[in-house]
């Protein structure tokens, strides 16, 4: 009588070991992907932090705009136009505002207010009282232990010259120098000057009317904005050239001017040679 042989489990044990190794490798790879997604470049944590920062920035911009608009309305109801200092004072009355500093250039009329909130976010408020235009821009965040942004901002002024249909911008940073000057129209950069001169000219005759945003970027990495309103680009006109082309240059014409005197009903004639 033959005895039944016990099945050889060597093959089964080998397959189980390979599967275990493959499973471990897969787990390691997935763990690496998850960890990288959490703490690597463009990680989930970084993305979440950026979203939270963006939300705070937008929220503060809305709060600042609300205070500015309320101040303008309050003064308008009294038949007055608020100054930049009036608006800055209203902002500093808010508990969430650390300070509001007026930066005004009366010669060019494009001053602004630098607003720093208690959480360190810094904003620029531009107000044109002539057109009632209010613009808000985010400039960055003051970090503890660093030089305050307000003290390290470059200076920037600009104006529009109708006669040449050009924007004239003056940007300075006495410490670091200006790295770039940009002109933005309808959210599009239309001019860029690397390492610009102190004064730069931008011909906008081929672009159009409306509000232009100018941004000066310092070599320190900080920037500031100002705004210019272009009213009429067609004012850039060359002097007209008048040419006379008579049909017959040799022909002489005479013009007779008559003037009636109502008192004595007399007439007189005055003849004058006309080269036409």
PDB file of N, CA and C in Angstrom, residues 103-174:
ATOM      1  N   UNK A 103       1.753 109.318   2.791  1.00  0.00           N
ATOM      2  CA  UNK A 103       2.901 109.606   1.942  1.00  0.00           C
ATOM      3  C   UNK A 103       2.375 110.452   0.794  1.00  0.00           C
ATOM      4  N   UNK A 104       2.478 111.762   0.925  1.00  0.00           N
ATOM      5  CA  UNK A 104       1.822 112.670  -0.014  1.00  0.00           C
ATOM      6  C   UNK A 104       2.827 113.552  -0.733  1.00  0.00           C
ATOM      7  N   UNK A 105       2.710 113.601  -2.043  1.00  0.00           N
ATOM      8  CA  UNK A 105       3.508 114.520  -2.855  1.00  0.00           C
ATOM      9  C   UNK A 105       2.541 115.517  -3.473  1.00  0.00           C
ATOM     10  N   UNK A 106       2.453 116.693  -2.881  1.00  0.00           N
ATOM     11  CA  UNK A 106       1.452 117.661  -3.308  1.00  0.00           C
ATOM     12  C   UNK A 106       1.735 118.225  -4.698  1.00  0.00           C
ATOM     13  N   UNK A 107       2.992 118.199  -5.124  1.00  0.00           N
ATOM     14  CA  UNK A 107       3.315 118.762  -6.436  1.00  0.00           C
ATOM     15  C   UNK A 107       2.759 117.901  -7.561  1.00  0.00           C
ATOM     16  N   UNK A 108       2.677 116.592  -7.319  1.00  0.00           N
ATOM     17  CA  UNK A 108       2.185 115.693  -8.356  1.00  0.00           C
ATOM     18  C   UNK A 108       0.775 115.195  -8.067  1.00  0.00           C
ATOM     19  N   UNK A 109       0.343 115.348  -6.823  1.00  0.00           N
ATOM     20  CA  UNK A 109      -1.030 114.984  -6.495  1.00  0.00           C
ATOM     21  C   UNK A 109      -1.322 113.515  -6.540  1.00  0.00           C
ATOM     22  N   UNK A 110      -0.335 112.663  -6.308  1.00  0.00           N
ATOM     23  CA  UNK A 110      -0.598 111.222  -6.316  1.00  0.00           C
ATOM     24  C   UNK A 110      -0.062 110.566  -5.049  1.00  0.00           C
ATOM     25  N   UNK A 111      -0.392 111.171  -3.905  1.00  0.00           N
ATOM     26  CA  UNK A 111       0.025 110.608  -2.635  1.00  0.00           C
ATOM     27  C   UNK A 111      -0.735 109.347  -2.296  1.00  0.00           C
ATOM     28  N   UNK A 112      -0.309 108.673  -1.220  1.00  0.00           N
ATOM     29  CA  UNK A 112      -0.970 107.442  -0.798  1.00  0.00           C
ATOM     30  C   UNK A 112      -0.871 107.289   0.711  1.00  0.00           C
ATOM     31  N   UNK A 113      -1.464 106.218   1.213  1.00  0.00           N
ATOM     32  CA  UNK A 113      -1.417 105.895   2.631  1.00  0.00           C
ATOM     33  C   UNK A 113      -0.896 104.467   2.762  1.00  0.00           C
ATOM     34  N   UNK A 114       0.119 104.282   3.602  1.00  0.00           N
ATOM     35  CA  UNK A 114       0.641 102.952   3.875  1.00  0.00           C
ATOM     36  C   UNK A 114       0.009 102.472   5.177  1.00  0.00           C
ATOM     37  N   UNK A 115      -0.774 101.395   5.077  1.00  0.00           N
ATOM     38  CA  UNK A 115      -1.527 100.877   6.222  1.00  0.00           C
ATOM     39  C   UNK A 115      -0.929  99.541   6.659  1.00  0.00           C
ATOM     40  N   UNK A 116      -0.593  99.447   7.940  1.00  0.00           N
ATOM     41  CA  UNK A 116      -0.107  98.192   8.526  1.00  0.00           C
ATOM     42  C   UNK A 116      -1.115  97.720   9.567  1.00  0.00           C
ATOM     43  N   UNK A 117      -1.607  96.489   9.400  1.00  0.00           N
ATOM     44  CA  UNK A 117      -2.576  95.949  10.350  1.00  0.00           C
ATOM     45  C   UNK A 117      -1.831  95.237  11.476  1.00  0.00           C
ATOM     46  N   UNK A 118      -2.554  94.896  12.530  1.00  0.00           N
ATOM     47  CA  UNK A 118      -1.927  94.322  13.723  1.00  0.00           C
ATOM     48  C   UNK A 118      -1.246  92.981  13.450  1.00  0.00           C
ATOM     49  N   UNK A 119      -1.680  92.256  12.436  1.00  0.00           N
ATOM     50  CA  UNK A 119      -1.052  90.982  12.093  1.00  0.00           C
ATOM     51  C   UNK A 119       0.153  91.147  11.185  1.00  0.00           C
ATOM     52  N   UNK A 120       0.504  92.397  10.853  1.00  0.00           N
ATOM     53  CA  UNK A 120       1.719  92.641  10.092  1.00  0.00           C
ATOM     54  C   UNK A 120       1.551  92.815   8.602  1.00  0.00           C
ATOM     55  N   UNK A 121       0.354  92.623   8.075  1.00  0.00           N
ATOM     56  CA  UNK A 121       0.133  92.798   6.640  1.00  0.00           C
ATOM     57  C   UNK A 121       0.145  94.294   6.308  1.00  0.00           C
ATOM     58  N   UNK A 122       0.811  94.628   5.195  1.00  0.00           N
ATOM     59  CA  UNK A 122       0.975  96.038   4.817  1.00  0.00           C
ATOM     60  C   UNK A 122       0.259  96.286   3.493  1.00  0.00           C
ATOM     61  N   UNK A 123      -0.529  97.372   3.460  1.00  0.00           N
ATOM     62  CA  UNK A 123      -1.309  97.712   2.274  1.00  0.00           C
ATOM     63  C   UNK A 123      -1.051  99.165   1.875  1.00  0.00           C
ATOM     64  N   UNK A 124      -1.276  99.438   0.606  1.00  0.00           N
ATOM     65  CA  UNK A 124      -1.157 100.802   0.094  1.00  0.00           C
ATOM     66  C   UNK A 124      -2.536 101.268  -0.381  1.00  0.00           C
ATOM     67  N   UNK A 125      -2.940 102.439   0.080  1.00  0.00           N
ATOM     68  CA  UNK A 125      -4.225 103.019  -0.309  1.00  0.00           C
ATOM     69  C   UNK A 125      -3.964 104.243  -1.169  1.00  0.00           C
ATOM     70  N   UNK A 126      -4.476 104.243  -2.389  1.00  0.00           N
ATOM     71  CA  UNK A 126      -4.376 105.391  -3.287  1.00  0.00           C
ATOM     72  C   UNK A 126      -5.762 106.013  -3.417  1.00  0.00           C
ATOM     73  N   UNK A 127      -5.826 107.330  -3.232  1.00  0.00           N
ATOM     74  CA  UNK A 127      -7.108 108.029  -3.337  1.00  0.00           C
ATOM     75  C   UNK A 127      -6.935 109.291  -4.171  1.00  0.00           C
ATOM     76  N   UNK A 128      -7.681 109.364  -5.270  1.00  0.00           N
ATOM     77  CA  UNK A 128      -7.691 110.545  -6.127  1.00  0.00           C
ATOM     78  C   UNK A 128      -8.985 111.285  -5.864  1.00  0.00           C
ATOM     79  N   UNK A 129      -8.892 112.431  -5.170  1.00  0.00           N
ATOM     80  CA  UNK A 129     -10.095 113.177  -4.783  1.00  0.00           C
ATOM     81  C   UNK A 129     -10.793 113.829  -5.966  1.00  0.00           C
ATOM     82  N   UNK A 130     -10.056 114.083  -7.056  1.00  0.00           N
ATOM     83  CA  UNK A 130     -10.652 114.723  -8.236  1.00  0.00           C
ATOM     84  C   UNK A 130     -11.644 113.783  -8.905  1.00  0.00           C
ATOM     85  N   UNK A 131     -11.247 112.538  -9.087  1.00  0.00           N
ATOM     86  CA  UNK A 131     -12.092 111.560  -9.767  1.00  0.00           C
ATOM     87  C   UNK A 131     -12.788 110.605  -8.794  1.00  0.00           C
ATOM     88  N   UNK A 132     -12.513 110.751  -7.492  1.00  0.00           N
ATOM     89  CA  UNK A 132     -13.128 109.872  -6.506  1.00  0.00           C
ATOM     90  C   UNK A 132     -12.691 108.428  -6.638  1.00  0.00           C
ATOM     91  N   UNK A 133     -11.458 108.219  -7.081  1.00  0.00           N
ATOM     92  CA  UNK A 133     -10.954 106.867  -7.332  1.00  0.00           C
ATOM     93  C   UNK A 133     -10.173 106.358  -6.133  1.00  0.00           C
ATOM     94  N   UNK A 134     -10.489 105.123  -5.701  1.00  0.00           N
ATOM     95  CA  UNK A 134      -9.787 104.478  -4.594  1.00  0.00           C
ATOM     96  C   UNK A 134      -9.206 103.160  -5.103  1.00  0.00           C
ATOM     97  N   UNK A 135      -7.902 102.947  -4.860  1.00  0.00           N
ATOM     98  CA  UNK A 135      -7.246 101.704  -5.240  1.00  0.00           C
ATOM     99  C   UNK A 135      -6.486 101.147  -4.038  1.00  0.00           C
ATOM    100  N   UNK A 136      -6.505  99.823  -3.894  1.00  0.00           N
ATOM    101  CA  UNK A 136      -5.821  99.152  -2.787  1.00  0.00           C
ATOM    102  C   UNK A 136      -4.847  98.109  -3.325  1.00  0.00           C
ATOM    103  N   UNK A 137      -3.656  98.071  -2.746  1.00  0.00           N
ATOM    104  CA  UNK A 137      -2.672  97.071  -3.146  1.00  0.00           C
ATOM    105  C   UNK A 137      -1.999  96.487  -1.908  1.00  0.00           C
ATOM    106  N   UNK A 138      -1.664  95.208  -1.994  1.00  0.00           N
ATOM    107  CA  UNK A 138      -0.960  94.524  -0.910  1.00  0.00           C
ATOM    108  C   UNK A 138       0.534  94.614  -1.166  1.00  0.00           C
ATOM    109  N   UNK A 139       1.307  95.044  -0.164  1.00  0.00           N
ATOM    110  CA  UNK A 139       2.744  95.250  -0.336  1.00  0.00           C
ATOM    111  C   UNK A 139       3.602  94.162   0.301  1.00  0.00           C
ATOM    112  N   UNK A 140       3.040  93.374   1.201  1.00  0.00           N
ATOM    113  CA  UNK A 140       3.835  92.345   1.861  1.00  0.00           C
ATOM    114  C   UNK A 140       3.502  92.273   3.336  1.00  0.00           C
ATOM    115  N   UNK A 141       4.371  91.572   4.074  1.00  0.00           N
ATOM    116  CA  UNK A 141       4.126  91.378   5.498  1.00  0.00           C
ATOM    117  C   UNK A 141       5.392  91.685   6.291  1.00  0.00           C
ATOM    118  N   UNK A 142       5.233  92.458   7.343  1.00  0.00           N
ATOM    119  CA  UNK A 142       6.332  92.741   8.258  1.00  0.00           C
ATOM    120  C   UNK A 142       6.588  91.512   9.118  1.00  0.00           C
ATOM    121  N   UNK A 143       7.810  90.982   9.046  1.00  0.00           N
ATOM    122  CA  UNK A 143       8.174  89.850   9.883  1.00  0.00           C
ATOM    123  C   UNK A 143       8.919  90.349  11.123  1.00  0.00           C
ATOM    124  N   UNK A 144       8.736  89.667  12.219  1.00  0.00           N
ATOM    125  CA  UNK A 144       9.395  90.074  13.460  1.00  0.00           C
ATOM    126  C   UNK A 144      10.908  90.002  13.294  1.00  0.00           C
ATOM    127  N   UNK A 145      11.577  91.044  13.765  1.00  0.00           N
ATOM    128  CA  UNK A 145      13.029  91.079  13.705  1.00  0.00           C
ATOM    129  C   UNK A 145      13.571  91.661  12.423  1.00  0.00           C
ATOM    130  N   UNK A 146      12.720  91.968  11.442  1.00  0.00           N
ATOM    131  CA  UNK A 146      13.162  92.543  10.184  1.00  0.00           C
ATOM    132  C   UNK A 146      12.846  94.031  10.146  1.00  0.00           C
ATOM    133  N   UNK A 147      13.496  94.708   9.204  1.00  0.00           N
ATOM    134  CA  UNK A 147      13.230  96.136   9.020  1.00  0.00           C
ATOM    135  C   UNK A 147      11.787  96.325   8.585  1.00  0.00           C
ATOM    136  N   UNK A 148      11.051  97.252   9.198  1.00  0.00           N
ATOM    137  CA  UNK A 148       9.659  97.476   8.789  1.00  0.00           C
ATOM    138  C   UNK A 148       9.559  97.806   7.303  1.00  0.00           C
ATOM    139  N   UNK A 149       8.550  97.279   6.655  1.00  0.00           N
ATOM    140  CA  UNK A 149       8.385  97.493   5.216  1.00  0.00           C
ATOM    141  C   UNK A 149       8.274  98.977   4.891  1.00  0.00           C
ATOM    142  N   UNK A 150       7.561  99.712   5.737  1.00  0.00           N
ATOM    143  CA  UNK A 150       7.339 101.136   5.456  1.00  0.00           C
ATOM    144  C   UNK A 150       8.658 101.872   5.337  1.00  0.00           C
ATOM    145  N   UNK A 151       9.642 101.530   6.187  1.00  0.00           N
ATOM    146  CA  UNK A 151      10.932 102.214   6.164  1.00  0.00           C
ATOM    147  C   UNK A 151      11.780 101.816   4.967  1.00  0.00           C
ATOM    148  N   UNK A 152      11.505 100.659   4.386  1.00  0.00           N
ATOM    149  CA  UNK A 152      12.338 100.189   3.287  1.00  0.00           C
ATOM    150  C   UNK A 152      11.705 100.290   1.918  1.00  0.00           C
ATOM    151  N   UNK A 153      10.564 100.980   1.811  1.00  0.00           N
ATOM    152  CA  UNK A 153       9.888 101.092   0.521  1.00  0.00           C
ATOM    153  C   UNK A 153      10.586 102.100  -0.381  1.00  0.00           C
ATOM    154  N   UNK A 154      10.658 101.833  -1.677  1.00  0.00           N
ATOM    155  CA  UNK A 154      11.178 102.851  -2.603  1.00  0.00           C
ATOM    156  C   UNK A 154      10.170 103.983  -2.760  1.00  0.00           C
ATOM    157  N   UNK A 155      10.613 105.109  -3.292  1.00  0.00           N
ATOM    158  CA  UNK A 155       9.709 106.233  -3.560  1.00  0.00           C
ATOM    159  C   UNK A 155       9.340 106.221  -5.036  1.00  0.00           C
ATOM    160  N   UNK A 156       8.097 106.615  -5.316  1.00  0.00           N
ATOM    161  CA  UNK A 156       7.604 106.579  -6.698  1.00  0.00           C
ATOM    162  C   UNK A 156       6.575 107.669  -6.917  1.00  0.00           C
ATOM    163  N   UNK A 157       6.773 108.460  -7.941  1.00  0.00           N
ATOM    164  CA  UNK A 157       5.784 109.455  -8.367  1.00  0.00           C
ATOM    165  C   UNK A 157       5.638 109.357  -9.879  1.00  0.00           C
ATOM    166  N   UNK A 158       4.488 109.792 -10.376  1.00  0.00           N
ATOM    167  CA  UNK A 158       4.244 109.735 -11.814  1.00  0.00           C
ATOM    168  C   UNK A 158       3.232 110.796 -12.216  1.00  0.00           C
ATOM    169  N   UNK A 159       3.274 111.172 -13.472  1.00  0.00           N
ATOM    170  CA  UNK A 159       2.332 112.151 -14.010  1.00  0.00           C
ATOM    171  C   UNK A 159       2.124 111.852 -15.487  1.00  0.00           C
ATOM    172  N   UNK A 160       1.068 112.425 -16.045  1.00  0.00           N
ATOM    173  CA  UNK A 160       0.782 112.250 -17.473  1.00  0.00           C
ATOM    174  C   UNK A 160       0.953 113.570 -18.199  1.00  0.00           C
ATOM    175  N   UNK A 161       1.718 113.556 -19.276  1.00  0.00           N
ATOM    176  CA  UNK A 161       1.944 114.735 -20.109  1.00  0.00           C
ATOM    177  C   UNK A 161       1.139 114.597 -21.399  1.00  0.00           C
ATOM    178  N   UNK A 162       0.099 115.435 -21.540  1.00  0.00           N
ATOM    179  CA  UNK A 162      -0.766 115.343 -22.717  1.00  0.00           C
ATOM    180  C   UNK A 162      -0.023 115.662 -24.009  1.00  0.00           C
ATOM    181  N   UNK A 163       0.864 116.659 -23.952  1.00  0.00           N
ATOM    182  CA  UNK A 163       1.507 117.135 -25.173  1.00  0.00           C
ATOM    183  C   UNK A 163       2.321 116.053 -25.866  1.00  0.00           C
ATOM    184  N   UNK A 164       2.823 115.084 -25.091  1.00  0.00           N
ATOM    185  CA  UNK A 164       3.610 114.003 -25.679  1.00  0.00           C
ATOM    186  C   UNK A 164       2.939 112.643 -25.451  1.00  0.00           C
ATOM    187  N   UNK A 165       1.718 112.658 -24.909  1.00  0.00           N
ATOM    188  CA  UNK A 165       0.950 111.435 -24.640  1.00  0.00           C
ATOM    189  C   UNK A 165       1.809 110.387 -23.943  1.00  0.00           C
ATOM    190  N   UNK A 166       2.485 110.810 -22.890  1.00  0.00           N
ATOM    191  CA  UNK A 166       3.416 109.914 -22.197  1.00  0.00           C
ATOM    192  C   UNK A 166       3.270 110.035 -20.685  1.00  0.00           C
ATOM    193  N   UNK A 167       3.537 108.932 -20.027  1.00  0.00           N
ATOM    194  CA  UNK A 167       3.608 108.892 -18.573  1.00  0.00           C
ATOM    195  C   UNK A 167       5.058 109.083 -18.162  1.00  0.00           C
ATOM    196  N   UNK A 168       5.299 110.018 -17.252  1.00  0.00           N
ATOM    197  CA  UNK A 168       6.637 110.270 -16.742  1.00  0.00           C
ATOM    198  C   UNK A 168       6.690 109.727 -15.320  1.00  0.00           C
ATOM    199  N   UNK A 169       7.551 108.758 -15.079  1.00  0.00           N
ATOM    200  CA  UNK A 169       7.655 108.126 -13.762  1.00  0.00           C
ATOM    201  C   UNK A 169       9.023 108.397 -13.158  1.00  0.00           C
ATOM    202  N   UNK A 170       9.034 108.708 -11.861  1.00  0.00           N
ATOM    203  CA  UNK A 170      10.267 108.930 -11.116  1.00  0.00           C
ATOM    204  C   UNK A 170      10.319 107.940  -9.963  1.00  0.00           C
ATOM    205  N   UNK A 171      11.309 107.062  -9.969  1.00  0.00           N
ATOM    206  CA  UNK A 171      11.450 106.046  -8.925  1.00  0.00           C
ATOM    207  C   UNK A 171      12.849 106.116  -8.323  1.00  0.00           C
ATOM    208  N   UNK A 172      12.907 105.994  -6.990  1.00  0.00           N
ATOM    209  CA  UNK A 172      14.189 106.064  -6.292  1.00  0.00           C
ATOM    210  C   UNK A 172      14.233 105.065  -5.136  1.00  0.00           C
ATOM    211  N   UNK A 173      15.405 104.525  -4.932  1.00  0.00           N
ATOM    212  CA  UNK A 173      15.726 103.787  -3.716  1.00  0.00           C
ATOM    213  C   UNK A 173      17.183 104.097  -3.419  1.00  0.00           C
ATOM    214  N   UNK A 174      17.409 105.009  -2.484  1.00  0.00           N
ATOM    215  CA  UNK A 174      18.748 105.513  -2.221  1.00  0.00           C
ATOM    216  C   UNK A 174      19.681 104.434  -1.690  1.00  0.00           C
TER     217      UNK A 174
END
